[in-house]
Amino acid sequence: MTATSNQTKIEVHNLSKRFGSVQAVSRVTFNVRSGELLGLLGPSGSGKTTVLRMLAGLESPTEGDIVVDGRRINDLSVQERNVGFVFQHYALFKHLSVHENVAFGLRIRKWNAEDIRGRVTELLALMSLQDLGGRYPHQLSGGQRQRVAIARALASRPKMLLLDEPFGAVDAKVRQELREWLIRLHHDLNVTSLFVTHDQEEAMEVSDRIIVFSKGRLEQVGTPAEIYEEPATEFVARFIGAMNILEAEVRAGVARIGPFEFPSPASRDGQKVRVGFRPYSVKVSEEPEHFRLQARLRHIYFLGVAYRLEIETADGFVLRSRMNKEEFSRRRFEIGSPVSFAITEFRMLPDAAERGSPPPVPLPPGSPLTP
């Protein structure tokens, strides 16, 4: 199928939503670029689905504006917004065939029969469902039902496609297949799309950019790499991937806690700071004299493509390290045995009143934490 172009641009300005005394969304501002696939990520209750429903017209903002292609759409009905919406649990009509489910919205819009037939045929082929048009939802797998739901949402050529936890009702293997399928579909159609998920891996894999939400607030907007490598808040640092976080006190330009010392020249003496470092920045050796810092190996987790090691210092600090399979196979680790370790990179995490994380700091040679 020839790729189509949808140049829809979405702007959200100071969007808020209250349900009685509950502030579900608080002054959220962001833009969606033309043809972008934007992930809305956060834990349950963070406000991401409420934002999606306000974009669709299923909820009305308490405050703020939604602007699509330069036009404020707050007061437009769902039908007037020309939005395709995909729910987590498919919401297919059980009594209608696959073909009729996809055609349903077009009949409501009074398309002529020939155009409906052509559009449905086109979409079923695009979704690899061309041989299943006569089946009913109960005769399909979960992955097939979700593809029908997406085809139905795309039938009227919407200005934007909104997906609410689109893969939440299928098992892990189908979920992975649908992620890859959605990326290919978006590349072919280039329709401006937003999808909600609480799965960090899913958001990182599928999205062009990610918005991270927490307690109704927008925490950070960025590419998957920016979100992971440059967390703007401590919440993002903790929520996206694993991070070791220590609270230290600054003395003479050094943040100190237990056996750890981190250069912190911009901080005041006596200031409490939080230091974060990813597991891949913790290097561990089974030889106690290889690195300067000492610990005990508490546990080994097999992650398929890598191993996660959990170590504990004599002071009771527990850290996580990550090691690829090839390197692990060359080691002779035993749970409970002494190990040595080093930290190669860290960052000072912003406090609750700050936004924007300083860049990671490589530890200099000769530091007590380095090899």
mmCIF file of N, CA, C and O in Angstrom, residues 170-251:
data_model
loop_
_atom_site.group_PDB
_atom_site.id
_atom_site.type_symbol
_atom_site.label_atom_id
_atom_site.label_comp_id
_atom_site.label_asym_id
_atom_site.label_seq_id
_atom_site.Cartn_x
_atom_site.Cartn_y
_atom_site.Cartn_z
ATOM 1 N N VAL A 170 -3.621 -8.745 25.588
ATOM 2 C CA VAL A 170 -3.053 -9.913 24.921
ATOM 3 C C VAL A 170 -1.825 -10.393 25.688
ATOM 4 O O VAL A 170 -1.256 -9.669 26.503
ATOM 5 N N ASP A 171 -1.411 -11.635 25.394
ATOM 6 C CA ASP A 171 -0.275 -12.192 26.128
ATOM 7 C C ASP A 171 1.042 -11.601 25.630
ATOM 8 O O ASP A 171 1.092 -10.862 24.639
ATOM 9 N N ALA A 172 2.131 -11.927 26.341
ATOM 10 C CA ALA A 172 3.418 -11.269 26.107
ATOM 11 C C ALA A 172 3.926 -11.468 24.685
ATOM 12 O O ALA A 172 4.439 -10.529 24.062
ATOM 13 N N LYS A 173 3.788 -12.680 24.138
ATOM 14 C CA LYS A 173 4.315 -12.948 22.799
ATOM 15 C C LYS A 173 3.539 -12.140 21.744
ATOM 16 O O LYS A 173 4.135 -11.512 20.858
ATOM 17 N N VAL A 174 2.205 -12.156 21.833
ATOM 18 C CA VAL A 174 1.386 -11.396 20.884
ATOM 19 C C VAL A 174 1.632 -9.910 21.065
ATOM 20 O O VAL A 174 1.664 -9.140 20.095
ATOM 21 N N ARG A 175 1.833 -9.490 22.303
ATOM 22 C CA ARG A 175 2.100 -8.081 22.590
ATOM 23 C C ARG A 175 3.346 -7.616 21.841
ATOM 24 O O ARG A 175 3.359 -6.548 21.243
ATOM 25 N N GLN A 176 4.397 -8.428 21.877
ATOM 26 C CA GLN A 176 5.625 -8.073 21.181
ATOM 27 C C GLN A 176 5.391 -8.000 19.670
ATOM 28 O O GLN A 176 5.865 -7.079 18.998
ATOM 29 N N GLU A 177 4.653 -8.956 19.129
ATOM 30 C CA GLU A 177 4.363 -8.959 17.691
ATOM 31 C C GLU A 177 3.555 -7.725 17.297
ATOM 32 O O GLU A 177 3.806 -7.114 16.254
ATOM 33 N N LEU A 178 2.584 -7.342 18.146
ATOM 34 C CA LEU A 178 1.762 -6.176 17.839
ATOM 35 C C LEU A 178 2.568 -4.876 17.917
ATOM 36 O O LEU A 178 2.318 -3.940 17.165
ATOM 37 N N ARG A 179 3.526 -4.803 18.831
ATOM 38 C CA ARG A 179 4.393 -3.619 18.890
ATOM 39 C C ARG A 179 5.115 -3.430 17.562
ATOM 40 O O ARG A 179 5.134 -2.328 17.000
ATOM 41 N N GLU A 180 5.734 -4.505 17.084
ATOM 42 C CA GLU A 180 6.491 -4.421 15.837
ATOM 43 C C GLU A 180 5.558 -4.099 14.672
ATOM 44 O O GLU A 180 5.908 -3.326 13.771
ATOM 45 N N TRP A 181 4.377 -4.675 14.702
ATOM 46 C CA TRP A 181 3.383 -4.426 13.652
ATOM 47 C C TRP A 181 2.940 -2.969 13.671
ATOM 48 O O TRP A 181 2.801 -2.341 12.622
ATOM 49 N N LEU A 182 2.729 -2.383 14.883
ATOM 50 C CA LEU A 182 2.295 -0.993 14.985
ATOM 51 C C LEU A 182 3.363 -0.049 14.429
ATOM 52 O O LEU A 182 3.040 0.941 13.759
ATOM 53 N N ILE A 183 4.623 -0.338 14.688
ATOM 54 C CA ILE A 183 5.705 0.503 14.162
ATOM 55 C C ILE A 183 5.679 0.492 12.635
ATOM 56 O O ILE A 183 5.786 1.546 11.992
ATOM 57 N N ARG A 184 5.526 -0.696 12.044
ATOM 58 C CA ARG A 184 5.473 -0.780 10.575
ATOM 59 C C ARG A 184 4.245 -0.060 10.033
ATOM 60 O O ARG A 184 4.318 0.652 9.024
ATOM 61 N N LEU A 185 3.103 -0.240 10.695
ATOM 62 C CA LEU A 185 1.864 0.396 10.258
ATOM 63 C C LEU A 185 1.999 1.912 10.299
ATOM 64 O O LEU A 185 1.612 2.610 9.364
ATOM 65 N N HIS A 186 2.547 2.409 11.379
ATOM 66 C CA HIS A 186 2.697 3.864 11.503
ATOM 67 C C HIS A 186 3.640 4.404 10.436
ATOM 68 O O HIS A 186 3.418 5.480 9.886
ATOM 69 N N HIS A 187 4.681 3.655 10.135
ATOM 70 C CA HIS A 187 5.617 4.080 9.084
ATOM 71 C C HIS A 187 4.889 4.166 7.740
ATOM 72 O O HIS A 187 5.118 5.089 6.943
ATOM 73 N N ASP A 188 4.002 3.221 7.469
ATOM 74 C CA ASP A 188 3.276 3.196 6.196
ATOM 75 C C ASP A 188 2.238 4.317 6.107
ATOM 76 O O ASP A 188 2.085 4.949 5.059
ATOM 77 N N LEU A 189 1.526 4.562 7.218
ATOM 78 C CA LEU A 189 0.404 5.505 7.179
ATOM 79 C C LEU A 189 0.792 6.931 7.549
ATOM 80 O O LEU A 189 0.166 7.880 7.097
ATOM 81 N N ASN A 190 1.790 7.088 8.425
ATOM 82 C CA ASN A 190 2.255 8.411 8.847
ATOM 83 C C ASN A 190 1.139 9.242 9.461
ATOM 84 O O ASN A 190 1.089 10.463 9.312
ATOM 85 N N VAL A 191 0.201 8.602 10.171
ATOM 86 C CA VAL A 191 -0.879 9.343 10.820
ATOM 87 C C VAL A 191 -0.413 9.754 12.214
ATOM 88 O O VAL A 191 0.217 8.967 12.932
ATOM 89 N N THR A 192 -0.682 10.997 12.594
ATOM 90 C CA THR A 192 -0.296 11.487 13.913
ATOM 91 C C THR A 192 -1.001 10.639 14.975
ATOM 92 O O THR A 192 -2.226 10.541 14.994
ATOM 93 N N SER A 193 -0.216 10.028 15.865
ATOM 94 C CA SER A 193 -0.764 9.023 16.779
ATOM 95 C C SER A 193 -0.241 9.220 18.197
ATOM 96 O O SER A 193 0.917 9.594 18.405
ATOM 97 N N LEU A 194 -1.134 8.965 19.170
ATOM 98 C CA LEU A 194 -0.747 8.949 20.575
ATOM 99 C C LEU A 194 -1.235 7.640 21.176
ATOM 100 O O LEU A 194 -2.366 7.220 20.921
ATOM 101 N N PHE A 195 -0.385 6.999 21.966
ATOM 102 C CA PHE A 195 -0.843 5.784 22.628
ATOM 103 C C PHE A 195 -0.430 5.793 24.088
ATOM 104 O O PHE A 195 0.644 6.259 24.457
ATOM 105 N N VAL A 196 -1.350 5.306 24.915
ATOM 106 C CA VAL A 196 -1.159 5.245 26.361
ATOM 107 C C VAL A 196 -0.628 3.872 26.736
ATOM 108 O O VAL A 196 -1.099 2.842 26.234
ATOM 109 N N THR A 197 0.346 3.849 27.636
ATOM 110 C CA THR A 197 0.846 2.580 28.161
ATOM 111 C C THR A 197 1.436 2.816 29.543
ATOM 112 O O THR A 197 1.867 3.929 29.866
ATOM 113 N N HIS A 198 1.435 1.771 30.369
ATOM 114 C CA HIS A 198 2.160 1.832 31.646
ATOM 115 C C HIS A 198 3.424 0.990 31.568
ATOM 116 O O HIS A 198 4.159 0.870 32.540
ATOM 117 N N ASP A 199 3.685 0.419 30.393
ATOM 118 C CA ASP A 199 4.818 -0.482 30.175
ATOM 119 C C ASP A 199 6.006 0.323 29.634
ATOM 120 O O ASP A 199 5.984 0.785 28.486
ATOM 121 N N GLN A 200 7.048 0.471 30.442
ATOM 122 C CA GLN A 200 8.198 1.282 30.033
ATOM 123 C C GLN A 200 8.876 0.721 28.793
ATOM 124 O O GLN A 200 9.240 1.467 27.876
ATOM 125 N N GLU A 201 9.040 -0.588 28.732
ATOM 126 C CA GLU A 201 9.697 -1.201 27.578
ATOM 127 C C GLU A 201 8.902 -0.953 26.303
ATOM 128 O O GLU A 201 9.468 -0.652 25.245
ATOM 129 N N GLU A 202 7.594 -1.076 26.404
ATOM 130 C CA GLU A 202 6.734 -0.832 25.247
ATOM 131 C C GLU A 202 6.861 0.604 24.755
ATOM 132 O O GLU A 202 7.006 0.858 23.548
ATOM 133 N N ALA A 203 6.817 1.557 25.667
ATOM 134 C CA ALA A 203 6.951 2.960 25.293
ATOM 135 C C ALA A 203 8.305 3.228 24.655
ATOM 136 O O ALA A 203 8.401 3.947 23.643
ATOM 137 N N MET A 204 9.365 2.666 25.211
ATOM 138 C CA MET A 204 10.713 2.893 24.692
ATOM 139 C C MET A 204 10.860 2.306 23.288
ATOM 140 O O MET A 204 11.516 2.881 22.419
ATOM 141 N N GLU A 205 10.256 1.158 23.057
ATOM 142 C CA GLU A 205 10.411 0.472 21.779
ATOM 143 C C GLU A 205 9.596 1.117 20.660
ATOM 144 O O GLU A 205 10.060 1.209 19.522
ATOM 145 N N VAL A 206 8.400 1.581 20.970
ATOM 146 C CA VAL A 206 7.454 2.003 19.934
ATOM 147 C C VAL A 206 7.517 3.498 19.635
ATOM 148 O O VAL A 206 7.346 3.915 18.491
ATOM 149 N N SER A 207 7.774 4.332 20.628
ATOM 150 C CA SER A 207 7.549 5.776 20.512
ATOM 151 C C SER A 207 8.664 6.514 19.783
ATOM 152 O O SER A 207 9.842 6.202 19.939
ATOM 153 N N ASP A 208 8.265 7.553 19.040
ATOM 154 C CA ASP A 208 9.233 8.543 18.572
ATOM 155 C C ASP A 208 9.684 9.401 19.748
ATOM 156 O O ASP A 208 10.868 9.691 19.911
ATOM 157 N N ARG A 209 8.710 9.854 20.532
ATOM 158 C CA ARG A 209 8.985 10.552 21.789
ATOM 159 C C ARG A 209 8.035 10.011 22.854
ATOM 160 O O ARG A 209 7.015 9.395 22.548
ATOM 161 N N ILE A 210 8.379 10.280 24.118
ATOM 162 C CA ILE A 210 7.591 9.809 25.251
ATOM 163 C C ILE A 210 7.273 10.987 26.164
ATOM 164 O O ILE A 210 8.125 11.848 26.399
ATOM 165 N N ILE A 211 6.027 11.015 26.656
ATOM 166 C CA ILE A 211 5.669 11.925 27.748
ATOM 167 C C ILE A 211 5.488 11.063 28.998
ATOM 168 O O ILE A 211 4.716 10.104 28.988
ATOM 169 N N VAL A 212 6.183 11.411 30.067
ATOM 170 C CA VAL A 212 6.061 10.680 31.329
ATOM 171 C C VAL A 212 5.163 11.479 32.271
ATOM 172 O O VAL A 212 5.398 12.674 32.503
ATOM 173 N N PHE A 213 4.125 10.809 32.804
ATOM 174 C CA PHE A 213 3.180 11.431 33.723
ATOM 175 C C PHE A 213 3.314 10.834 35.115
ATOM 176 O O PHE A 213 3.629 9.652 35.279
ATOM 177 N N SER A 214 3.034 11.663 36.126
ATOM 178 C CA SER A 214 2.960 11.197 37.513
ATOM 179 C C SER A 214 1.994 12.091 38.277
ATOM 180 O O SER A 214 2.143 13.323 38.267
ATOM 181 N N LYS A 215 0.988 11.498 38.875
ATOM 182 C CA LYS A 215 0.025 12.221 39.711
ATOM 183 C C LYS A 215 -0.567 13.429 38.990
ATOM 184 O O LYS A 215 -0.711 14.509 39.561
ATOM 185 N N GLY A 216 -0.900 13.231 37.721
ATOM 186 C CA GLY A 216 -1.546 14.273 36.947
ATOM 187 C C GLY A 216 -0.620 15.319 36.378
ATOM 188 O O GLY A 216 -1.061 16.226 35.668
ATOM 189 N N ARG A 217 0.669 15.211 36.655
ATOM 190 C CA ARG A 217 1.640 16.189 36.175
ATOM 191 C C ARG A 217 2.488 15.595 35.068
ATOM 192 O O ARG A 217 2.777 14.397 35.055
ATOM 193 N N LEU A 218 2.912 16.469 34.160
ATOM 194 C CA LEU A 218 3.859 16.062 33.131
ATOM 195 C C LEU A 218 5.258 16.159 33.733
ATOM 196 O O LEU A 218 5.696 17.232 34.146
ATOM 197 N N GLU A 219 5.957 15.028 33.778
ATOM 198 C CA GLU A 219 7.292 14.995 34.364
ATOM 199 C C GLU A 219 8.381 15.308 33.337
ATOM 200 O O GLU A 219 9.340 16.013 33.634
ATOM 201 N N GLN A 220 8.246 14.765 32.128
ATOM 202 C CA GLN A 220 9.278 14.974 31.118
ATOM 203 C C GLN A 220 8.753 14.584 29.748
ATOM 204 O O GLN A 220 7.926 13.672 29.615
ATOM 205 N N VAL A 221 9.237 15.277 28.715
ATOM 206 C CA VAL A 221 8.988 14.918 27.319
ATOM 207 C C VAL A 221 10.340 14.736 26.653
ATOM 208 O O VAL A 221 11.230 15.577 26.806
ATOM 209 N N GLY A 222 10.511 13.648 25.908
ATOM 210 C CA GLY A 222 11.775 13.457 25.214
ATOM 211 C C GLY A 222 11.787 12.179 24.417
ATOM 212 O O GLY A 222 10.846 11.373 24.469
ATOM 213 N N THR A 223 12.846 11.966 23.663
ATOM 214 C CA THR A 223 13.025 10.708 22.959
ATOM 215 C C THR A 223 13.276 9.608 23.979
ATOM 216 O O THR A 223 13.637 9.887 25.134
ATOM 217 N N PRO A 224 13.112 8.351 23.584
ATOM 218 C CA PRO A 224 13.414 7.272 24.530
ATOM 219 C C PRO A 224 14.823 7.377 25.118
ATOM 220 O O PRO A 224 15.010 7.169 26.322
ATOM 221 N N ALA A 225 15.809 7.725 24.297
ATOM 222 C CA ALA A 225 17.182 7.847 24.797
ATOM 223 C C ALA A 225 17.301 8.992 25.796
ATOM 224 O O ALA A 225 17.975 8.866 26.835
ATOM 225 N N GLU A 226 16.647 10.123 25.515
ATOM 226 C CA GLU A 226 16.710 11.266 26.431
ATOM 227 C C GLU A 226 16.041 10.938 27.759
ATOM 228 O O GLU A 226 16.554 11.292 28.835
ATOM 229 N N ILE A 227 14.897 10.277 27.695
ATOM 230 C CA ILE A 227 14.181 9.923 28.921
ATOM 231 C C ILE A 227 15.023 8.995 29.786
ATOM 232 O O ILE A 227 15.091 9.137 31.010
ATOM 233 N N TYR A 228 15.691 8.051 29.156
ATOM 234 C CA TYR A 228 16.472 7.061 29.899
ATOM 235 C C TYR A 228 17.794 7.637 30.402
ATOM 236 O O TYR A 228 18.169 7.450 31.559
ATOM 237 N N GLU A 229 18.503 8.339 29.527
ATOM 238 C CA GLU A 229 19.852 8.803 29.860
ATOM 239 C C GLU A 229 19.856 10.147 30.584
ATOM 240 O O GLU A 229 20.808 10.460 31.296
ATOM 241 N N GLU A 230 18.815 10.964 30.414
ATOM 242 C CA GLU A 230 18.795 12.301 30.999
ATOM 243 C C GLU A 230 17.479 12.553 31.726
ATOM 244 O O GLU A 230 16.702 13.444 31.354
ATOM 245 N N PRO A 231 17.165 11.763 32.751
ATOM 246 C CA PRO A 231 15.891 11.958 33.460
ATOM 247 C C PRO A 231 15.819 13.343 34.080
ATOM 248 O O PRO A 231 16.752 13.801 34.739
ATOM 249 N N ALA A 232 14.688 14.019 33.860
ATOM 250 C CA ALA A 232 14.528 15.392 34.329
ATOM 251 C C ALA A 232 14.123 15.471 35.793
ATOM 252 O O ALA A 232 14.269 16.515 36.422
ATOM 253 N N THR A 233 13.583 14.385 36.343
ATOM 254 C CA THR A 233 13.171 14.351 37.744
ATOM 255 C C THR A 233 13.553 13.005 38.329
ATOM 256 O O THR A 233 13.818 12.035 37.618
ATOM 257 N N GLU A 234 13.550 12.952 39.645
ATOM 258 C CA GLU A 234 13.854 11.677 40.294
ATOM 259 C C GLU A 234 12.789 10.632 39.981
ATOM 260 O O GLU A 234 13.093 9.442 39.842
ATOM 261 N N PHE A 235 11.536 11.072 39.850
ATOM 262 C CA PHE A 235 10.489 10.115 39.489
ATOM 263 C C PHE A 235 10.822 9.419 38.181
ATOM 264 O O PHE A 235 10.702 8.192 38.062
ATOM 265 N N VAL A 236 11.223 10.186 37.155
ATOM 266 C CA VAL A 236 11.557 9.597 35.857
ATOM 267 C C VAL A 236 12.743 8.652 36.000
ATOM 268 O O VAL A 236 12.755 7.553 35.436
ATOM 269 N N ALA A 237 13.749 9.054 36.766
ATOM 270 C CA ALA A 237 14.923 8.213 36.968
ATOM 271 C C ALA A 237 14.543 6.867 37.574
ATOM 272 O O ALA A 237 15.068 5.822 37.194
ATOM 273 N N ARG A 238 13.605 6.878 38.508
ATOM 274 C CA ARG A 238 13.189 5.632 39.167
ATOM 275 C C ARG A 238 12.234 4.820 38.291
ATOM 276 O O ARG A 238 12.261 3.592 38.308
ATOM 277 N N PHE A 239 11.379 5.523 37.530
ATOM 278 C CA PHE A 239 10.320 4.835 36.791
ATOM 279 C C PHE A 239 10.829 4.214 35.497
ATOM 280 O O PHE A 239 10.343 3.162 35.072
ATOM 281 N N ILE A 240 11.784 4.855 34.836
ATOM 282 C CA ILE A 240 12.294 4.365 33.557
ATOM 283 C C ILE A 240 13.553 3.562 33.791
ATOM 284 O O ILE A 240 14.622 4.103 34.058
ATOM 285 N N GLY A 241 13.420 2.250 33.693
ATOM 286 C CA GLY A 241 14.579 1.398 33.910
ATOM 287 C C GLY A 241 14.966 1.359 35.377
ATOM 288 O O GLY A 241 14.344 1.987 36.240
ATOM 289 N N ALA A 242 16.027 0.626 35.674
ATOM 290 C CA ALA A 242 16.518 0.508 37.039
ATOM 291 C C ALA A 242 17.601 1.552 37.281
ATOM 292 O O ALA A 242 18.413 1.836 36.406
ATOM 293 N N MET A 243 17.605 2.129 38.470
ATOM 294 C CA MET A 243 18.657 3.069 38.842
ATOM 295 C C MET A 243 18.975 2.905 40.318
ATOM 296 O O MET A 243 18.077 2.803 41.152
ATOM 297 N N ASN A 244 20.261 2.869 40.631
ATOM 298 C CA ASN A 244 20.709 2.908 42.018
ATOM 299 C C ASN A 244 20.689 4.356 42.474
ATOM 300 O O ASN A 244 21.217 5.244 41.788
ATOM 301 N N ILE A 245 20.066 4.633 43.612
ATOM 302 C CA ILE A 245 19.971 6.003 44.123
ATOM 303 C C ILE A 245 20.439 6.023 45.578
ATOM 304 O O ILE A 245 19.962 5.244 46.410
ATOM 305 N N LEU A 246 21.378 6.915 45.861
ATOM 306 C CA LEU A 246 21.899 7.089 47.211
ATOM 307 C C LEU A 246 21.704 8.534 47.634
ATOM 308 O O LEU A 246 21.866 9.457 46.835
ATOM 309 N N GLU A 247 21.369 8.743 48.912
ATOM 310 C CA GLU A 247 21.290 10.099 49.451
ATOM 311 C C GLU A 247 22.571 10.388 50.211
ATOM 312 O O GLU A 247 22.904 9.701 51.185
ATOM 313 N N ALA A 248 23.308 11.387 49.767
ATOM 314 C CA ALA A 248 24.609 11.703 50.353
ATOM 315 C C ALA A 248 24.610 13.129 50.889
ATOM 316 O O ALA A 248 23.730 13.940 50.583
ATOM 317 N N GLU A 249 25.631 13.445 51.683
ATOM 318 C CA GLU A 249 25.814 14.789 52.216
ATOM 319 C C GLU A 249 27.104 15.371 51.673
ATOM 320 O O GLU A 249 28.137 14.690 51.630
ATOM 321 N N VAL A 250 27.042 16.635 51.261
ATOM 322 C CA VAL A 250 28.193 17.275 50.635
ATOM 323 C C VAL A 250 29.120 17.868 51.694
ATOM 324 O O VAL A 250 28.682 18.605 52.593
ATOM 325 N N ARG A 251 30.400 17.527 51.580
ATOM 326 C CA ARG A 251 31.446 18.108 52.406
ATOM 327 C C ARG A 251 32.645 18.393 51.526
ATOM 328 O O ARG A 251 33.139 17.489 50.843
#
